[in-house]
Amino acid sequence: MDNAERNIDWRQQAIVFDAGDKKRRREEYDRVKSDVFRLEKKNFSRLILVRSGKEWLKMGGNSMLIYYYDIAKKILDLRPNIQPDTDFSQVIFEEGVISFRGYEGLEKKLRKAQVFKSRKVGRNVVEFELNFSVGVEEMKYLREEMIREREKAMAVLKPRTILYPKIYEKIRRVQKRVFEATRKMTVFERDYNGLLIAEYSRKIAKFYLMLNNGMIPEIEGWKKITELINLLIVEMSFATELREIKQELAIAVGAELIEVRREVEKRIKEKM
């Protein structure tokens, strides 16, 4: 039977965070999170939290949407902080996660909201059964509502006018691809040059937005972007040779960077 169609076997899924080697614990955490991720797709009446350390637990997927909209916001008038799921794991909760230090505080909130039905505590997962269930259509609406709220918030942060849309779109694509590639690296690979690759891509986007918003002279911004592109290409070649990044991805990112550099060099000549 698929893990998504049954309750988690709490004894089989146990993780000991304070013993054993780091690699084994990491693999166990990935496995448990993957089980919960699949289970969340058919979850309409529970809050499932995964332990991410000795004290902290994370809630994502349908659980997070139910808690945020139907309990915290609707009943308790609270706005929990939703954070990006930054785990370097096999699965990522795209909507983000809410972190809790222990589960006792959450249980008090659920009792106060009069939605608490039962609680099951495992070594690595804590599950709260609620006294109500959310329908499929309502769950779809909650997910769409979160997307709407984020787009509204992002509209405030995005530049109102894009001076060079073609360049901007390519820079954003490079940043996204680099982020996904470095996220999948091992800890050693990220420490060796993955974080540097991510930082160069972030700075390229940063300097573009700064020149776009008039925060720095345009010619200064273009020159800095050119320098960063050259550095990023070098680091990407290292990562490819060391097999930290797939060759196909490196080629695609490299092609985007070369096109951006070509466009930037045109702007520099125009301003000289």
PDB file of C-alpha atoms in Angstrom:
ATOM      1  CA  MET A   1       0.000   0.000   0.000  1.00  0.00           C
ATOM      2  CA  ASP A   2       1.305   3.450  -0.922  1.00  0.00           C
ATOM      3  CA  ASN A   3       2.387   5.714   1.957  1.00  0.00           C
ATOM      4  CA  ALA A   4      -0.061   8.355   0.724  1.00  0.00           C
ATOM      5  CA  GLU A   5      -2.962   5.939   1.258  1.00  0.00           C
ATOM      6  CA  ARG A   6      -2.205   4.959   4.830  1.00  0.00           C
ATOM      7  CA  ASN A   7      -1.157   6.496   8.093  1.00  0.00           C
ATOM      8  CA  ILE A   8       2.560   6.731   8.747  1.00  0.00           C
ATOM      9  CA  ASP A   9       4.001   3.798  10.677  1.00  0.00           C
ATOM     10  CA  TRP A  10       5.381   5.803  13.592  1.00  0.00           C
ATOM     11  CA  ARG A  11       7.734   3.088  14.879  1.00  0.00           C
ATOM     12  CA  GLN A  12       9.179   2.244  11.460  1.00  0.00           C
ATOM     13  CA  GLN A  13       9.746   5.905  10.630  1.00  0.00           C
ATOM     14  CA  ALA A  14      11.637   6.838  13.807  1.00  0.00           C
ATOM     15  CA  ILE A  15      14.669   9.117  13.543  1.00  0.00           C
ATOM     16  CA  VAL A  16      17.219   9.566  16.322  1.00  0.00           C
ATOM     17  CA  PHE A  17      18.573  13.074  15.844  1.00  0.00           C
ATOM     18  CA  ASP A  18      21.153  12.894  18.593  1.00  0.00           C
ATOM     19  CA  ALA A  19      22.834   9.624  17.551  1.00  0.00           C
ATOM     20  CA  GLY A  20      24.190   7.857  14.489  1.00  0.00           C
ATOM     21  CA  ASP A  21      26.066   9.292  11.577  1.00  0.00           C
ATOM     22  CA  LYS A  22      24.951  12.472   9.834  1.00  0.00           C
ATOM     23  CA  LYS A  23      24.461  10.879   6.427  1.00  0.00           C
ATOM     24  CA  ARG A  24      22.111   8.195   7.751  1.00  0.00           C
ATOM     25  CA  ARG A  25      20.040  10.744   9.633  1.00  0.00           C
ATOM     26  CA  ARG A  26      19.856  12.935   6.528  1.00  0.00           C
ATOM     27  CA  GLU A  27      18.635  10.000   4.446  1.00  0.00           C
ATOM     28  CA  GLU A  28      16.050   9.096   7.073  1.00  0.00           C
ATOM     29  CA  TYR A  29      14.806  12.686   7.246  1.00  0.00           C
ATOM     30  CA  ASP A  30      14.473  12.791   3.452  1.00  0.00           C
ATOM     31  CA  ARG A  31      12.508   9.553   3.475  1.00  0.00           C
ATOM     32  CA  VAL A  32      10.128  10.694   6.185  1.00  0.00           C
ATOM     33  CA  LYS A  33       9.585  14.085   4.578  1.00  0.00           C
ATOM     34  CA  SER A  34       8.878  12.367   1.246  1.00  0.00           C
ATOM     35  CA  ASP A  35       6.260  10.172   2.953  1.00  0.00           C
ATOM     36  CA  VAL A  36       4.602  13.197   4.546  1.00  0.00           C
ATOM     37  CA  PHE A  37       4.759  15.104   1.249  1.00  0.00           C
ATOM     38  CA  ARG A  38       2.804  12.341  -0.510  1.00  0.00           C
ATOM     39  CA  LEU A  39       0.403  12.010   2.399  1.00  0.00           C
ATOM     40  CA  GLU A  40      -0.360  15.733   2.314  1.00  0.00           C
ATOM     41  CA  LYS A  41      -1.906  15.441  -1.155  1.00  0.00           C
ATOM     42  CA  LYS A  42      -4.828  13.539   0.347  1.00  0.00           C
ATOM     43  CA  ASN A  43      -4.914  15.292   3.707  1.00  0.00           C
ATOM     44  CA  PHE A  44      -8.073  17.296   4.421  1.00  0.00           C
ATOM     45  CA  SER A  45      -8.525  16.963   8.189  1.00  0.00           C
ATOM     46  CA  ARG A  46      -5.117  16.812   9.894  1.00  0.00           C
ATOM     47  CA  LEU A  47      -2.093  18.917  10.723  1.00  0.00           C
ATOM     48  CA  ILE A  48       1.121  16.958  10.165  1.00  0.00           C
ATOM     49  CA  LEU A  49       4.444  18.301  11.446  1.00  0.00           C
ATOM     50  CA  VAL A  50       7.886  16.891  10.647  1.00  0.00           C
ATOM     51  CA  ARG A  51      10.701  17.218  13.173  1.00  0.00           C
ATOM     52  CA  SER A  52      13.644  19.125  11.697  1.00  0.00           C
ATOM     53  CA  GLY A  53      15.758  19.070  14.851  1.00  0.00           C
ATOM     54  CA  LYS A  54      15.543  18.384  18.554  1.00  0.00           C
ATOM     55  CA  GLU A  55      13.105  21.236  19.222  1.00  0.00           C
ATOM     56  CA  TRP A  56      11.759  22.407  15.861  1.00  0.00           C
ATOM     57  CA  LEU A  57       8.970  21.046  13.683  1.00  0.00           C
ATOM     58  CA  LYS A  58       7.821  22.103  10.221  1.00  0.00           C
ATOM     59  CA  MET A  59       4.350  22.071   8.701  1.00  0.00           C
ATOM     60  CA  GLY A  60       3.783  22.257   4.945  1.00  0.00           C
ATOM     61  CA  GLY A  61       1.373  21.194   2.214  1.00  0.00           C
ATOM     62  CA  ASN A  62      -2.359  20.965   2.916  1.00  0.00           C
ATOM     63  CA  SER A  63      -1.680  21.052   6.670  1.00  0.00           C
ATOM     64  CA  MET A  64      -0.094  24.476   6.392  1.00  0.00           C
ATOM     65  CA  LEU A  65      -2.943  25.853   4.258  1.00  0.00           C
ATOM     66  CA  ILE A  66      -5.622  24.497   6.630  1.00  0.00           C
ATOM     67  CA  TYR A  67      -3.856  25.902   9.683  1.00  0.00           C
ATOM     68  CA  TYR A  68      -3.031  29.284   8.172  1.00  0.00           C
ATOM     69  CA  TYR A  69      -6.420  30.086   6.618  1.00  0.00           C
ATOM     70  CA  ASP A  70      -9.061  28.066   8.460  1.00  0.00           C
ATOM     71  CA  ILE A  71      -7.617  28.190  11.982  1.00  0.00           C
ATOM     72  CA  ALA A  72      -4.976  30.874  12.610  1.00  0.00           C
ATOM     73  CA  LYS A  73      -6.350  33.587  10.342  1.00  0.00           C
ATOM     74  CA  LYS A  74     -10.067  32.800  10.410  1.00  0.00           C
ATOM     75  CA  ILE A  75     -10.596  31.829  14.065  1.00  0.00           C
ATOM     76  CA  LEU A  76      -7.627  33.112  16.071  1.00  0.00           C
ATOM     77  CA  ASP A  77      -6.930  36.276  14.040  1.00  0.00           C
ATOM     78  CA  LEU A  78      -3.239  35.347  13.740  1.00  0.00           C
ATOM     79  CA  ARG A  79      -0.834  35.682  10.803  1.00  0.00           C
ATOM     80  CA  PRO A  80       1.788  32.925  11.202  1.00  0.00           C
ATOM     81  CA  ASN A  81       5.070  33.491   9.410  1.00  0.00           C
ATOM     82  CA  ILE A  82       5.267  31.345   6.272  1.00  0.00           C
ATOM     83  CA  GLN A  83       8.871  30.729   5.282  1.00  0.00           C
ATOM     84  CA  PRO A  84      10.307  29.242   2.088  1.00  0.00           C
ATOM     85  CA  ASP A  85      11.126  25.548   2.394  1.00  0.00           C
ATOM     86  CA  THR A  86      14.905  25.796   2.205  1.00  0.00           C
ATOM     87  CA  ASP A  87      15.615  22.141   3.000  1.00  0.00           C
ATOM     88  CA  PHE A  88      18.214  20.549   0.749  1.00  0.00           C
ATOM     89  CA  SER A  89      15.984  17.491   0.458  1.00  0.00           C
ATOM     90  CA  GLN A  90      14.304  15.397  -2.213  1.00  0.00           C
ATOM     91  CA  VAL A  91      10.959  17.170  -1.891  1.00  0.00           C
ATOM     92  CA  ILE A  92      10.123  20.819  -1.302  1.00  0.00           C
ATOM     93  CA  PHE A  93       6.824  22.308  -0.091  1.00  0.00           C
ATOM     94  CA  GLU A  94       6.341  24.949  -2.786  1.00  0.00           C
ATOM     95  CA  GLU A  95       3.854  26.962  -0.698  1.00  0.00           C
ATOM     96  CA  GLY A  96       6.402  27.195   2.100  1.00  0.00           C
ATOM     97  CA  VAL A  97       6.364  25.968   5.687  1.00  0.00           C
ATOM     98  CA  ILE A  98       5.434  27.197   9.156  1.00  0.00           C
ATOM     99  CA  SER A  99       7.955  26.353  11.875  1.00  0.00           C
ATOM    100  CA  PHE A 100       7.043  25.538  15.487  1.00  0.00           C
ATOM    101  CA  ARG A 101       9.301  25.237  18.501  1.00  0.00           C
ATOM    102  CA  GLY A 102       7.727  22.193  20.067  1.00  0.00           C
ATOM    103  CA  TYR A 103       4.119  21.140  19.495  1.00  0.00           C
ATOM    104  CA  GLU A 104       2.627  22.167  22.851  1.00  0.00           C
ATOM    105  CA  GLY A 105       2.037  25.778  21.828  1.00  0.00           C
ATOM    106  CA  LEU A 106       0.242  24.676  18.674  1.00  0.00           C
ATOM    107  CA  GLU A 107      -1.946  22.300  20.664  1.00  0.00           C
ATOM    108  CA  LYS A 108      -3.002  25.160  22.958  1.00  0.00           C
ATOM    109  CA  LYS A 109      -3.982  27.217  19.914  1.00  0.00           C
ATOM    110  CA  LEU A 110      -6.000  24.342  18.456  1.00  0.00           C
ATOM    111  CA  ARG A 111      -7.828  23.830  21.746  1.00  0.00           C
ATOM    112  CA  LYS A 112      -8.507  27.547  21.997  1.00  0.00           C
ATOM    113  CA  ALA A 113      -9.933  27.511  18.474  1.00  0.00           C
ATOM    114  CA  GLN A 114     -12.014  24.461  19.481  1.00  0.00           C
ATOM    115  CA  VAL A 115     -10.797  22.397  16.525  1.00  0.00           C
ATOM    116  CA  PHE A 116      -8.633  19.875  18.436  1.00  0.00           C
ATOM    117  CA  LYS A 117      -9.745  16.246  18.229  1.00  0.00           C
ATOM    118  CA  SER A 118      -6.682  14.113  19.020  1.00  0.00           C
ATOM    119  CA  ARG A 119      -2.902  14.080  18.910  1.00  0.00           C
ATOM    120  CA  LYS A 120      -0.335  11.460  17.945  1.00  0.00           C
ATOM    121  CA  VAL A 121       3.334  12.048  18.779  1.00  0.00           C
ATOM    122  CA  GLY A 122       6.101  10.080  17.090  1.00  0.00           C
ATOM    123  CA  ARG A 123       9.871  10.385  17.247  1.00  0.00           C
ATOM    124  CA  ASN A 124       9.929  12.381  14.011  1.00  0.00           C
ATOM    125  CA  VAL A 125       6.317  13.288  13.209  1.00  0.00           C
ATOM    126  CA  VAL A 126       3.535  14.893  15.217  1.00  0.00           C
ATOM    127  CA  GLU A 127      -0.014  14.639  13.927  1.00  0.00           C
ATOM    128  CA  PHE A 128      -3.107  16.529  15.087  1.00  0.00           C
ATOM    129  CA  GLU A 129      -6.519  15.230  14.077  1.00  0.00           C
ATOM    130  CA  LEU A 130      -9.009  18.089  13.647  1.00  0.00           C
ATOM    131  CA  ASN A 131     -12.738  17.991  14.317  1.00  0.00           C
ATOM    132  CA  PHE A 132     -13.518  19.283  10.833  1.00  0.00           C
ATOM    133  CA  SER A 133     -12.604  18.427   7.280  1.00  0.00           C
ATOM    134  CA  VAL A 134     -11.856  20.657   4.289  1.00  0.00           C
ATOM    135  CA  GLY A 135     -13.386  19.757   0.927  1.00  0.00           C
ATOM    136  CA  VAL A 136     -11.391  19.310  -2.268  1.00  0.00           C
ATOM    137  CA  GLU A 137     -12.752  22.506  -3.820  1.00  0.00           C
ATOM    138  CA  GLU A 138     -12.089  24.539  -0.679  1.00  0.00           C
ATOM    139  CA  MET A 139      -8.513  23.247  -0.572  1.00  0.00           C
ATOM    140  CA  LYS A 140      -8.083  24.321  -4.184  1.00  0.00           C
ATOM    141  CA  TYR A 141      -9.424  27.762  -3.254  1.00  0.00           C
ATOM    142  CA  LEU A 142      -7.009  28.072  -0.292  1.00  0.00           C
ATOM    143  CA  ARG A 143      -4.034  27.260  -2.525  1.00  0.00           C
ATOM    144  CA  GLU A 144      -5.190  29.819  -5.121  1.00  0.00           C
ATOM    145  CA  GLU A 145      -5.712  32.398  -2.361  1.00  0.00           C
ATOM    146  CA  MET A 146      -2.103  31.968  -1.230  1.00  0.00           C
ATOM    147  CA  ILE A 147      -0.891  32.471  -4.801  1.00  0.00           C
ATOM    148  CA  ARG A 148      -2.987  35.651  -5.083  1.00  0.00           C
ATOM    149  CA  GLU A 149      -1.613  37.025  -1.812  1.00  0.00           C
ATOM    150  CA  ARG A 150       1.969  36.364  -2.868  1.00  0.00           C
ATOM    151  CA  GLU A 151       1.502  37.929  -6.281  1.00  0.00           C
ATOM    152  CA  LYS A 152       0.032  40.990  -4.604  1.00  0.00           C
ATOM    153  CA  ALA A 153       3.003  41.219  -2.253  1.00  0.00           C
ATOM    154  CA  MET A 154       5.488  40.697  -5.080  1.00  0.00           C
ATOM    155  CA  ALA A 155       3.852  43.452  -7.107  1.00  0.00           C
ATOM    156  CA  VAL A 156       5.083  45.900  -4.474  1.00  0.00           C
ATOM    157  CA  LEU A 157       8.662  44.615  -4.751  1.00  0.00           C
ATOM    158  CA  LYS A 158       8.901  44.315  -8.527  1.00  0.00           C
ATOM    159  CA  PRO A 159      10.067  47.347 -10.501  1.00  0.00           C
ATOM    160  CA  ARG A 160       7.139  49.194 -12.065  1.00  0.00           C
ATOM    161  CA  THR A 161       9.040  49.775 -15.289  1.00  0.00           C
ATOM    162  CA  ILE A 162      11.507  47.345 -16.835  1.00  0.00           C
ATOM    163  CA  LEU A 163      14.016  49.248 -18.967  1.00  0.00           C
ATOM    164  CA  TYR A 164      15.256  46.183 -20.828  1.00  0.00           C
ATOM    165  CA  PRO A 165      12.676  43.343 -20.539  1.00  0.00           C
ATOM    166  CA  LYS A 166      14.682  40.888 -22.667  1.00  0.00           C
ATOM    167  CA  ILE A 167      17.733  41.200 -20.423  1.00  0.00           C
ATOM    168  CA  TYR A 168      15.653  41.113 -17.242  1.00  0.00           C
ATOM    169  CA  GLU A 169      13.832  37.897 -18.193  1.00  0.00           C
ATOM    170  CA  LYS A 170      17.072  36.103 -19.059  1.00  0.00           C
ATOM    171  CA  ILE A 171      18.686  37.191 -15.793  1.00  0.00           C
ATOM    172  CA  ARG A 172      15.698  35.905 -13.829  1.00  0.00           C
ATOM    173  CA  ARG A 173      15.792  32.564 -15.666  1.00  0.00           C
ATOM    174  CA  VAL A 174      19.497  32.190 -14.941  1.00  0.00           C
ATOM    175  CA  GLN A 175      18.930  32.960 -11.268  1.00  0.00           C
ATOM    176  CA  LYS A 176      16.145  30.385 -10.989  1.00  0.00           C
ATOM    177  CA  ARG A 177      18.107  27.662 -12.758  1.00  0.00           C
ATOM    178  CA  VAL A 178      21.224  28.316 -10.688  1.00  0.00           C
ATOM    179  CA  PHE A 179      19.183  28.225  -7.491  1.00  0.00           C
ATOM    180  CA  GLU A 180      17.657  24.851  -8.390  1.00  0.00           C
ATOM    181  CA  ALA A 181      21.069  23.449  -9.365  1.00  0.00           C
ATOM    182  CA  THR A 182      22.847  24.552  -6.175  1.00  0.00           C
ATOM    183  CA  ARG A 183      19.912  23.421  -4.033  1.00  0.00           C
ATOM    184  CA  LYS A 184      20.465  19.853  -5.250  1.00  0.00           C
ATOM    185  CA  MET A 185      24.207  19.841  -4.527  1.00  0.00           C
ATOM    186  CA  THR A 186      25.733  18.017  -1.597  1.00  0.00           C
ATOM    187  CA  VAL A 187      26.896  20.080   1.371  1.00  0.00           C
ATOM    188  CA  PHE A 188      30.541  19.785   0.301  1.00  0.00           C
ATOM    189  CA  GLU A 189      29.755  20.775  -3.310  1.00  0.00           C
ATOM    190  CA  ARG A 190      27.864  23.870  -2.156  1.00  0.00           C
ATOM    191  CA  ASP A 191      30.683  24.851   0.180  1.00  0.00           C
ATOM    192  CA  TYR A 192      33.304  24.313  -2.525  1.00  0.00           C
ATOM    193  CA  ASN A 193      31.762  26.545  -5.213  1.00  0.00           C
ATOM    194  CA  GLY A 194      27.976  26.142  -5.210  1.00  0.00           C
ATOM    195  CA  LEU A 195      27.362  29.074  -2.864  1.00  0.00           C
ATOM    196  CA  LEU A 196      29.672  31.233  -4.962  1.00  0.00           C
ATOM    197  CA  ILE A 197      27.717  30.355  -8.113  1.00  0.00           C
ATOM    198  CA  ALA A 198      24.454  31.241  -6.377  1.00  0.00           C
ATOM    199  CA  GLU A 199      25.929  34.514  -5.083  1.00  0.00           C
ATOM    200  CA  TYR A 200      27.128  35.599  -8.535  1.00  0.00           C
ATOM    201  CA  SER A 201      23.692  34.942 -10.069  1.00  0.00           C
ATOM    202  CA  ARG A 202      22.020  36.865  -7.234  1.00  0.00           C
ATOM    203  CA  LYS A 203      24.371  39.832  -7.650  1.00  0.00           C
ATOM    204  CA  ILE A 204      23.722  39.959 -11.395  1.00  0.00           C
ATOM    205  CA  ALA A 205      20.000  40.341 -10.661  1.00  0.00           C
ATOM    206  CA  LYS A 206      20.754  42.806  -7.860  1.00  0.00           C
ATOM    207  CA  PHE A 207      22.860  45.142 -10.001  1.00  0.00           C
ATOM    208  CA  TYR A 208      20.321  45.011 -12.821  1.00  0.00           C
ATOM    209  CA  LEU A 209      17.521  46.112 -10.474  1.00  0.00           C
ATOM    210  CA  MET A 210      19.729  48.825  -9.002  1.00  0.00           C
ATOM    211  CA  LEU A 211      20.475  50.338 -12.399  1.00  0.00           C
ATOM    212  CA  ASN A 212      16.874  49.828 -13.502  1.00  0.00           C
ATOM    213  CA  ASN A 213      15.655  51.779 -10.468  1.00  0.00           C
ATOM    214  CA  GLY A 214      18.226  54.552 -10.897  1.00  0.00           C
ATOM    215  CA  MET A 215      20.133  53.627  -7.730  1.00  0.00           C
ATOM    216  CA  ILE A 216      23.474  53.490  -9.584  1.00  0.00           C
ATOM    217  CA  PRO A 217      24.668  54.958 -12.910  1.00  0.00           C
ATOM    218  CA  GLU A 218      23.621  52.704 -15.790  1.00  0.00           C
ATOM    219  CA  ILE A 219      27.113  52.312 -17.255  1.00  0.00           C
ATOM    220  CA  GLU A 220      28.468  51.309 -13.818  1.00  0.00           C
ATOM    221  CA  GLY A 221      25.755  48.685 -13.431  1.00  0.00           C
ATOM    222  CA  TRP A 222      26.333  47.201 -16.900  1.00  0.00           C
ATOM    223  CA  LYS A 223      30.083  46.887 -16.294  1.00  0.00           C
ATOM    224  CA  LYS A 224      29.529  45.181 -12.953  1.00  0.00           C
ATOM    225  CA  ILE A 225      27.039  42.767 -14.536  1.00  0.00           C
ATOM    226  CA  THR A 226      29.562  41.912 -17.270  1.00  0.00           C
ATOM    227  CA  GLU A 227      32.213  41.171 -14.663  1.00  0.00           C
ATOM    228  CA  LEU A 228      29.851  38.947 -12.674  1.00  0.00           C
ATOM    229  CA  ILE A 229      28.729  37.063 -15.798  1.00  0.00           C
ATOM    230  CA  ASN A 230      32.347  36.235 -16.623  1.00  0.00           C
ATOM    231  CA  LEU A 231      32.962  34.996 -13.078  1.00  0.00           C
ATOM    232  CA  LEU A 232      29.767  32.936 -13.091  1.00  0.00           C
ATOM    233  CA  ILE A 233      30.691  31.266 -16.388  1.00  0.00           C
ATOM    234  CA  VAL A 234      34.080  30.258 -14.945  1.00  0.00           C
ATOM    235  CA  GLU A 235      32.520  28.793 -11.786  1.00  0.00           C
ATOM    236  CA  MET A 236      29.862  26.976 -13.836  1.00  0.00           C
ATOM    237  CA  SER A 237      32.619  25.360 -15.899  1.00  0.00           C
ATOM    238  CA  PHE A 238      34.292  24.147 -12.677  1.00  0.00           C
ATOM    239  CA  ALA A 239      31.005  22.728 -11.409  1.00  0.00           C
ATOM    240  CA  THR A 240      30.421  20.913 -14.701  1.00  0.00           C
ATOM    241  CA  GLU A 241      33.909  19.392 -14.766  1.00  0.00           C
ATOM    242  CA  LEU A 242      33.440  18.186 -11.183  1.00  0.00           C
ATOM    243  CA  ARG A 243      29.989  16.812 -12.086  1.00  0.00           C
ATOM    244  CA  GLU A 244      28.288  18.983  -9.494  1.00  0.00           C
ATOM    245  CA  ILE A 245      25.937  20.310 -12.188  1.00  0.00           C
ATOM    246  CA  LYS A 246      24.549  18.419 -15.167  1.00  0.00           C
ATOM    247  CA  GLN A 247      26.209  19.355 -18.433  1.00  0.00           C
ATOM    248  CA  GLU A 248      22.861  20.048 -20.147  1.00  0.00           C
ATOM    249  CA  LEU A 249      21.908  22.569 -17.480  1.00  0.00           C
ATOM    250  CA  ALA A 250      25.321  24.246 -17.583  1.00  0.00           C
ATOM    251  CA  ILE A 251      25.074  24.615 -21.365  1.00  0.00           C
ATOM    252  CA  ALA A 252      21.588  26.132 -21.116  1.00  0.00           C
ATOM    253  CA  VAL A 253      22.646  28.592 -18.396  1.00  0.00           C
ATOM    254  CA  GLY A 254      25.856  29.418 -20.261  1.00  0.00           C
ATOM    255  CA  ALA A 255      23.904  30.205 -23.433  1.00  0.00           C
ATOM    256  CA  GLU A 256      21.619  32.560 -21.499  1.00  0.00           C
ATOM    257  CA  LEU A 257      24.602  34.297 -19.890  1.00  0.00           C
ATOM    258  CA  ILE A 258      26.358  34.795 -23.219  1.00  0.00           C
ATOM    259  CA  GLU A 259      23.204  36.352 -24.695  1.00  0.00           C
ATOM    260  CA  VAL A 260      22.867  38.660 -21.693  1.00  0.00           C
ATOM    261  CA  ARG A 261      26.535  39.646 -21.963  1.00  0.00           C
ATOM    262  CA  ARG A 262      26.113  40.389 -25.665  1.00  0.00           C
ATOM    263  CA  GLU A 263      23.116  42.639 -24.948  1.00  0.00           C
ATOM    264  CA  VAL A 264      24.921  44.338 -22.060  1.00  0.00           C
ATOM    265  CA  GLU A 265      27.978  45.031 -24.205  1.00  0.00           C
ATOM    266  CA  LYS A 266      25.699  46.798 -26.710  1.00  0.00           C
ATOM    267  CA  ARG A 267      24.362  49.020 -23.925  1.00  0.00           C
ATOM    268  CA  ILE A 268      27.910  49.844 -22.787  1.00  0.00           C
ATOM    269  CA  LYS A 269      28.915  50.900 -26.304  1.00  0.00           C
ATOM    270  CA  GLU A 270      25.818  53.076 -26.565  1.00  0.00           C
ATOM    271  CA  LYS A 271      26.670  54.841 -23.290  1.00  0.00           C
ATOM    272  CA  MET A 272      30.400  55.329 -23.990  1.00  0.00           C
TER     273      MET A 272
END
